[in-house]
Tab-separated table of C-alpha atoms in Angstrom:
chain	number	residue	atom	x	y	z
A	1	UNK	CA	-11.678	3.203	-8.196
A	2	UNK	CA	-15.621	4.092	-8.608
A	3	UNK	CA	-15.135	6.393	-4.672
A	4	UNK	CA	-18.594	8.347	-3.446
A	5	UNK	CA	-17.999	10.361	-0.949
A	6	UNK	CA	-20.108	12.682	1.458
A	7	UNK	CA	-19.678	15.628	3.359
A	8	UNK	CA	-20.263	16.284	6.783
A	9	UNK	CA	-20.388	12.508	7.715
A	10	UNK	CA	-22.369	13.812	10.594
A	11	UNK	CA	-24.312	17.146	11.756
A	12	UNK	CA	-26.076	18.314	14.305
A	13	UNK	CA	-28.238	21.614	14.112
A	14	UNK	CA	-30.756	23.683	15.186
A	15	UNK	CA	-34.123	23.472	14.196
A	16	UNK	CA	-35.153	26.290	11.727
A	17	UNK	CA	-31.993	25.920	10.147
A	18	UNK	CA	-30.605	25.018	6.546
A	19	UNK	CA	-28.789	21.895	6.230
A	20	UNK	CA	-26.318	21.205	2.792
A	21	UNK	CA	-25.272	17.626	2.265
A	22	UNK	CA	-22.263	17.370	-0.779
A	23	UNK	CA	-22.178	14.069	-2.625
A	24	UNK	CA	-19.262	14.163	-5.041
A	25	UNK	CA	-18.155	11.044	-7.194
A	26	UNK	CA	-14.629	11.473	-6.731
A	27	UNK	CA	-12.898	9.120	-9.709
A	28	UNK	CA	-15.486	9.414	-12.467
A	29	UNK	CA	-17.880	11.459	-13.838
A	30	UNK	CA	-21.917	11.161	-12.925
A	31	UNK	CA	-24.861	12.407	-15.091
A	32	UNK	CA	-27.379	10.883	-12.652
A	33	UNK	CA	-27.036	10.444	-9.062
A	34	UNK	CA	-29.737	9.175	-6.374
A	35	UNK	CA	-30.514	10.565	-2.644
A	36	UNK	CA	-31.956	8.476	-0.665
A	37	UNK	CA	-33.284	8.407	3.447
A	38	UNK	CA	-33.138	5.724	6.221
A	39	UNK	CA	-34.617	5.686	9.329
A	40	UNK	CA	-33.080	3.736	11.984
A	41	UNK	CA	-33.024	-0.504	11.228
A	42	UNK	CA	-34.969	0.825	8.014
A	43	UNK	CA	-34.628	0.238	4.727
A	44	UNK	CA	-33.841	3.029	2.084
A	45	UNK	CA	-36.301	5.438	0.190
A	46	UNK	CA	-35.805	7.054	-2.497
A	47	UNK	CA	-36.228	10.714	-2.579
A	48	UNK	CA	-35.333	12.156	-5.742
A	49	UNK	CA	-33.259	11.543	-8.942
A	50	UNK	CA	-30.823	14.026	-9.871
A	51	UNK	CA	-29.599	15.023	-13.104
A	52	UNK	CA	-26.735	16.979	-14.343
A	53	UNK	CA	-27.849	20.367	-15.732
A	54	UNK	CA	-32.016	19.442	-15.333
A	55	UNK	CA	-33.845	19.693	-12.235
A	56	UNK	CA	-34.633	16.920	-9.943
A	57	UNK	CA	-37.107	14.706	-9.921
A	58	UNK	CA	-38.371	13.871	-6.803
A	59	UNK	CA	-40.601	10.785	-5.026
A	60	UNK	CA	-44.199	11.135	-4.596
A	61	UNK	CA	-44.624	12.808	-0.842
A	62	UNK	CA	-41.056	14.527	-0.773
A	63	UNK	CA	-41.152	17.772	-0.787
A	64	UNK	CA	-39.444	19.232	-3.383
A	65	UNK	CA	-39.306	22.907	-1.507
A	66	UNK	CA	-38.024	21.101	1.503
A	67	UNK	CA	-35.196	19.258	-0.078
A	68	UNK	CA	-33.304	21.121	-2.499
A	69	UNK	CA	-31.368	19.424	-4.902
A	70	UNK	CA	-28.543	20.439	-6.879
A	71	UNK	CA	-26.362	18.672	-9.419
A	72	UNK	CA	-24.234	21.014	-10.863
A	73	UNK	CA	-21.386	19.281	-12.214
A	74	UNK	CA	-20.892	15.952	-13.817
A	75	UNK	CA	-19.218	14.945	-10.283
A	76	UNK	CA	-21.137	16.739	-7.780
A	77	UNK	CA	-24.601	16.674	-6.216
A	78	UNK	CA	-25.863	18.768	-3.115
A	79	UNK	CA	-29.082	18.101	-1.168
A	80	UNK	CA	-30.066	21.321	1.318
A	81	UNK	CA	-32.985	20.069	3.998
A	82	UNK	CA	-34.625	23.920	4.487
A	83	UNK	CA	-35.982	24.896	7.484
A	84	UNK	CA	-34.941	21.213	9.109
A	85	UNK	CA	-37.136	20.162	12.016
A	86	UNK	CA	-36.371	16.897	14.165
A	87	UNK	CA	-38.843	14.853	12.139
A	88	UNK	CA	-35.896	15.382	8.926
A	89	UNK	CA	-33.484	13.740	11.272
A	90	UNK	CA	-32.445	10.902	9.711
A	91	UNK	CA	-29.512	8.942	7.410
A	92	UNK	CA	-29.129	10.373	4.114
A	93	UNK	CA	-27.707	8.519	1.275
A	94	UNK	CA	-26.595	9.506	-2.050
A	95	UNK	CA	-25.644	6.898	-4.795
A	96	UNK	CA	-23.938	8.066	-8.467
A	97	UNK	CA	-24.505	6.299	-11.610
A	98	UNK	CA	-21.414	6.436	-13.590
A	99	UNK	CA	-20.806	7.365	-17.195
A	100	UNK	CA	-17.169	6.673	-17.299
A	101	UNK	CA	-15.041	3.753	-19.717
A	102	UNK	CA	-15.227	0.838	-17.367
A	103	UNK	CA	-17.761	1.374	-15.218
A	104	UNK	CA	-20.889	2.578	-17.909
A	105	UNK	CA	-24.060	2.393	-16.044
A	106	UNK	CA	-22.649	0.889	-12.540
A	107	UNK	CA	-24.045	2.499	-9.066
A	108	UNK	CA	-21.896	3.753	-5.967
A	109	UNK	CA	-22.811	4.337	-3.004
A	110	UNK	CA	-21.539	7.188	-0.539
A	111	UNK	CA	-21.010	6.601	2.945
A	112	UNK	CA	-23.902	8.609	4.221
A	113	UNK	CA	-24.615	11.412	6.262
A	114	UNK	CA	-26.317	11.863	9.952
A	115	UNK	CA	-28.399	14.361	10.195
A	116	UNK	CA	-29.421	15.425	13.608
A	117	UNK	CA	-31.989	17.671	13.941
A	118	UNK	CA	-32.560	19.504	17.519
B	1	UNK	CA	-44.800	0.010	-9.282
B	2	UNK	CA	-42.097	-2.209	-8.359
B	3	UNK	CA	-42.357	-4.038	-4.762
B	4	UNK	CA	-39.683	-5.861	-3.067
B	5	UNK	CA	-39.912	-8.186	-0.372
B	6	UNK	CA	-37.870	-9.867	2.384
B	7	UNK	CA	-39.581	-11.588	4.704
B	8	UNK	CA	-36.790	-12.248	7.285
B	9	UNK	CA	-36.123	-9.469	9.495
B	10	UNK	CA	-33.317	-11.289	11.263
B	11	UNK	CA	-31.082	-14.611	10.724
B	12	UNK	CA	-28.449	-16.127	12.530
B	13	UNK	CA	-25.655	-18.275	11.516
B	14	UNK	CA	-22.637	-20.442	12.883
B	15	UNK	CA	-19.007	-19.409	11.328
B	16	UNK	CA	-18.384	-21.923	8.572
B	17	UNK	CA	-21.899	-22.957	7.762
B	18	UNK	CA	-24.519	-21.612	5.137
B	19	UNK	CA	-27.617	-19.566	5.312
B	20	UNK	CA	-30.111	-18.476	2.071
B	21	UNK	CA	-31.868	-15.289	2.704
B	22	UNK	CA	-35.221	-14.791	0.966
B	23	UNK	CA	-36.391	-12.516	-1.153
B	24	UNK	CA	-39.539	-11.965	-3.654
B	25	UNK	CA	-40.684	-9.281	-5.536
B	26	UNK	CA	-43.081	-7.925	-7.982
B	27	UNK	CA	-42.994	-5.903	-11.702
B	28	UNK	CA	-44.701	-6.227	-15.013
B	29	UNK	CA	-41.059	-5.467	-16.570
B	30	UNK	CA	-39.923	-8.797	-18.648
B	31	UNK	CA	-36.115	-7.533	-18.291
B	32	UNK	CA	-34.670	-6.044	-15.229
B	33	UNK	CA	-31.601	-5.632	-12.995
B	34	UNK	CA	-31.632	-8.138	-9.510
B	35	UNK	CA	-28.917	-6.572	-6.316
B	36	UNK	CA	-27.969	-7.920	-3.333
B	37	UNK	CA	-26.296	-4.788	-0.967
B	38	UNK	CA	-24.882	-5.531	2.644
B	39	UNK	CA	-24.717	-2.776	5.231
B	40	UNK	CA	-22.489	-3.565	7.801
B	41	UNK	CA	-22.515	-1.692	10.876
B	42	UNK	CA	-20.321	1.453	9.000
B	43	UNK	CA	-24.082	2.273	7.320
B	44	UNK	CA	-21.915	1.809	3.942
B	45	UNK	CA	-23.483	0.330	1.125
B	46	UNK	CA	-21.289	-2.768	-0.660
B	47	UNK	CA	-22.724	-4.417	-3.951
B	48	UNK	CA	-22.452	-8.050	-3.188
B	49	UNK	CA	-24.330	-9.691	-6.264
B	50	UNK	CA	-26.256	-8.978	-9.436
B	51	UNK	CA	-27.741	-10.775	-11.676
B	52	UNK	CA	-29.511	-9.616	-15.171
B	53	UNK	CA	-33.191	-10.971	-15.556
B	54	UNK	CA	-32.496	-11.875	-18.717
B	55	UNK	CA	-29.485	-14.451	-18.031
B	56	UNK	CA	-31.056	-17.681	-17.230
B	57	UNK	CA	-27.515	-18.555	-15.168
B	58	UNK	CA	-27.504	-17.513	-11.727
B	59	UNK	CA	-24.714	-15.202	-10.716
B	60	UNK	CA	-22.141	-16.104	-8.328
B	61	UNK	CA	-19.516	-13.945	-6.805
B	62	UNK	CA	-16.830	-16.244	-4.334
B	63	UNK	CA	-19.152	-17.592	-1.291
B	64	UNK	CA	-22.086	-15.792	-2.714
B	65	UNK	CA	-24.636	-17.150	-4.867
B	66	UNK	CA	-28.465	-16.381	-6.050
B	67	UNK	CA	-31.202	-18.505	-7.205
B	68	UNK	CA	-33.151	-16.890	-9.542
B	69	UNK	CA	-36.665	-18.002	-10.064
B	70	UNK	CA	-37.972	-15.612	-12.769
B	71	UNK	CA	-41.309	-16.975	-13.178
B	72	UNK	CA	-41.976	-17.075	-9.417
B	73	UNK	CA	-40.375	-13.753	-8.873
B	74	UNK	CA	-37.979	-14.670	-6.121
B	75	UNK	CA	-34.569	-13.997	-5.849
B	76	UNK	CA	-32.812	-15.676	-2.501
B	77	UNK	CA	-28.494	-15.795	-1.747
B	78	UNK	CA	-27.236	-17.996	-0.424
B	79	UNK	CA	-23.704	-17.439	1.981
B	80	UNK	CA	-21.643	-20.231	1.796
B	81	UNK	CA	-18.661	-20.808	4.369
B	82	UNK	CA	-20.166	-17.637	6.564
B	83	UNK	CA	-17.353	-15.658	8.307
B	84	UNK	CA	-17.817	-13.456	11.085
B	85	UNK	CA	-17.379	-10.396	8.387
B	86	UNK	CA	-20.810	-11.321	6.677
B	87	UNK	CA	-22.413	-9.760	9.812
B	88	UNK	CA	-24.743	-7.116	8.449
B	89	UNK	CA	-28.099	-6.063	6.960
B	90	UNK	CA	-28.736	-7.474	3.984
B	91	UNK	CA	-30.796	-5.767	1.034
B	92	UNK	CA	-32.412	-7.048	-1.916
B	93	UNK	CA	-33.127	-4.525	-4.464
B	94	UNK	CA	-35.095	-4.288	-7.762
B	95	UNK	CA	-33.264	-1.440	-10.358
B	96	UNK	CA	-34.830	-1.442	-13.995
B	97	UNK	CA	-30.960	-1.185	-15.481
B	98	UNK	CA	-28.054	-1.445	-14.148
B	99	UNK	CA	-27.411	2.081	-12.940
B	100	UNK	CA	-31.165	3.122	-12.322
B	101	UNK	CA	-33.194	3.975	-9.194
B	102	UNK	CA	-33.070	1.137	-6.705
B	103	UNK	CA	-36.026	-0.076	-5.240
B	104	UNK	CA	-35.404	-2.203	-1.608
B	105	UNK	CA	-36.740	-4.878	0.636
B	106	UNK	CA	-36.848	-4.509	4.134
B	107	UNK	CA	-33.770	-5.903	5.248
B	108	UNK	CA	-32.538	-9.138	6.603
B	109	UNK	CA	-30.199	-8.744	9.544
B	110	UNK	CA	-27.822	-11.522	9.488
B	111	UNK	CA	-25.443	-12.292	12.478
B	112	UNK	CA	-22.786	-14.990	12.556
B	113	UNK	CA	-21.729	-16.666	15.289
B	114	UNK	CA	-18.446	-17.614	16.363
């Protein structure tokens, strides 16, 4: 049990273009779940908190116009890079904190997602 | 603001032996949550140890172990018995509960040799 998953794994677009990343906990339910970014051979960064039914809270220096994020359900999260340029490419990483019996307060991570700007 | 530090970018092991990978960090929080996460080469992240600040006993999961210095803020594992599997980057992290915000280190890069 306690499955994170993401969706695409991988894109590739255009530059100009809207980018959604899904981050759905997939056996439990998830009032908070965490995005964060790594650069290549980096470590991760935080970006922004999200919470079920509130709006995000994001790092200092992300840009909360840039990266959009969504948590709409108690199992799903979306994060939506606007107007990507290749300086957004980069591994994205989404984590849920879960509020099921068994697993109170635990953290999973999904398997990322590649995001290739051109 | 919580810091986190690893200063070990890379490490290298023979199969079968130990290694202890370093790691030190900062807060003015008297309890707090301690993580070790591997990232192996699929970029997915795998909780291999945690251990409470308040619990004086340091945790142990199978070949992994911490020692927990609370006073001197440092927080190594040590891999006993390495196997070729361990291969991956290693993160410390610093999380005020159990389920909050992660902060991370750098990254050790650990590689074991056949």
């Amino acid at each position: 049990g306690a499955v994170v998953s993401q969706h695409p794994s991988r894109v590739i677009c255009k530059s100009g273009t809207s980018v959604k990343i899904e981050c759905r906990s997939l056996d439990f339910q998830a009032t908070t779940m965490f995005w964060y970014r790594q650069f290549p051979k980096k470590s991760l960064m935080l970006m922004a908190t999200s919470n079920e039914g509130s709006k995000a809270t994001y790092e200092q220096g992300v840009e909360k116009d840039k990266f959009l994020i969504n948590h709409a359900s108690l199992t799903l999260s979306t994060l939506t890079v606007t107007s990507a340029h290749p300086e957004d490419s980069s591994f994205y990483i989404c984590s849920a904190r879960a509020w099921t019996s068994g697993k109170i307060n635990e953290q999973f991570f999904g398997p990322g997602t590649r995001l290739t700007v051109l | 603001a919580q810091t986190v530090t690893q200063s070990q970018p890379e490490m290298s092991v023979q199969e079968a032996e130990t290694v202890t990978l370093s790691c030190t960090y900062d807060t003015s929080e008297s309890n707090y949550y301690l993580f070790w996460y591997k990232q192996p080469p699929s970029r997915q992240m795998i909780l291999v140890i945690r251990q409470e600040a308040y619990k004086q006993q340091n945790a142990t999961e199978n070949r992994f172990s911490v020692n927990f210095q609370k006073a001197a803020k440092s927080f190594s594992l040590k891999i006993s018995d390495s196997q070729l599997g361990d291969t991956a980057m290693y993160f410390c992290a610093f999380g005020e509960t159990s389920g909050s915000r992660l902060t991370f280190g750098e990254g050790t890069q650990l590689t074991v040799n056949p």
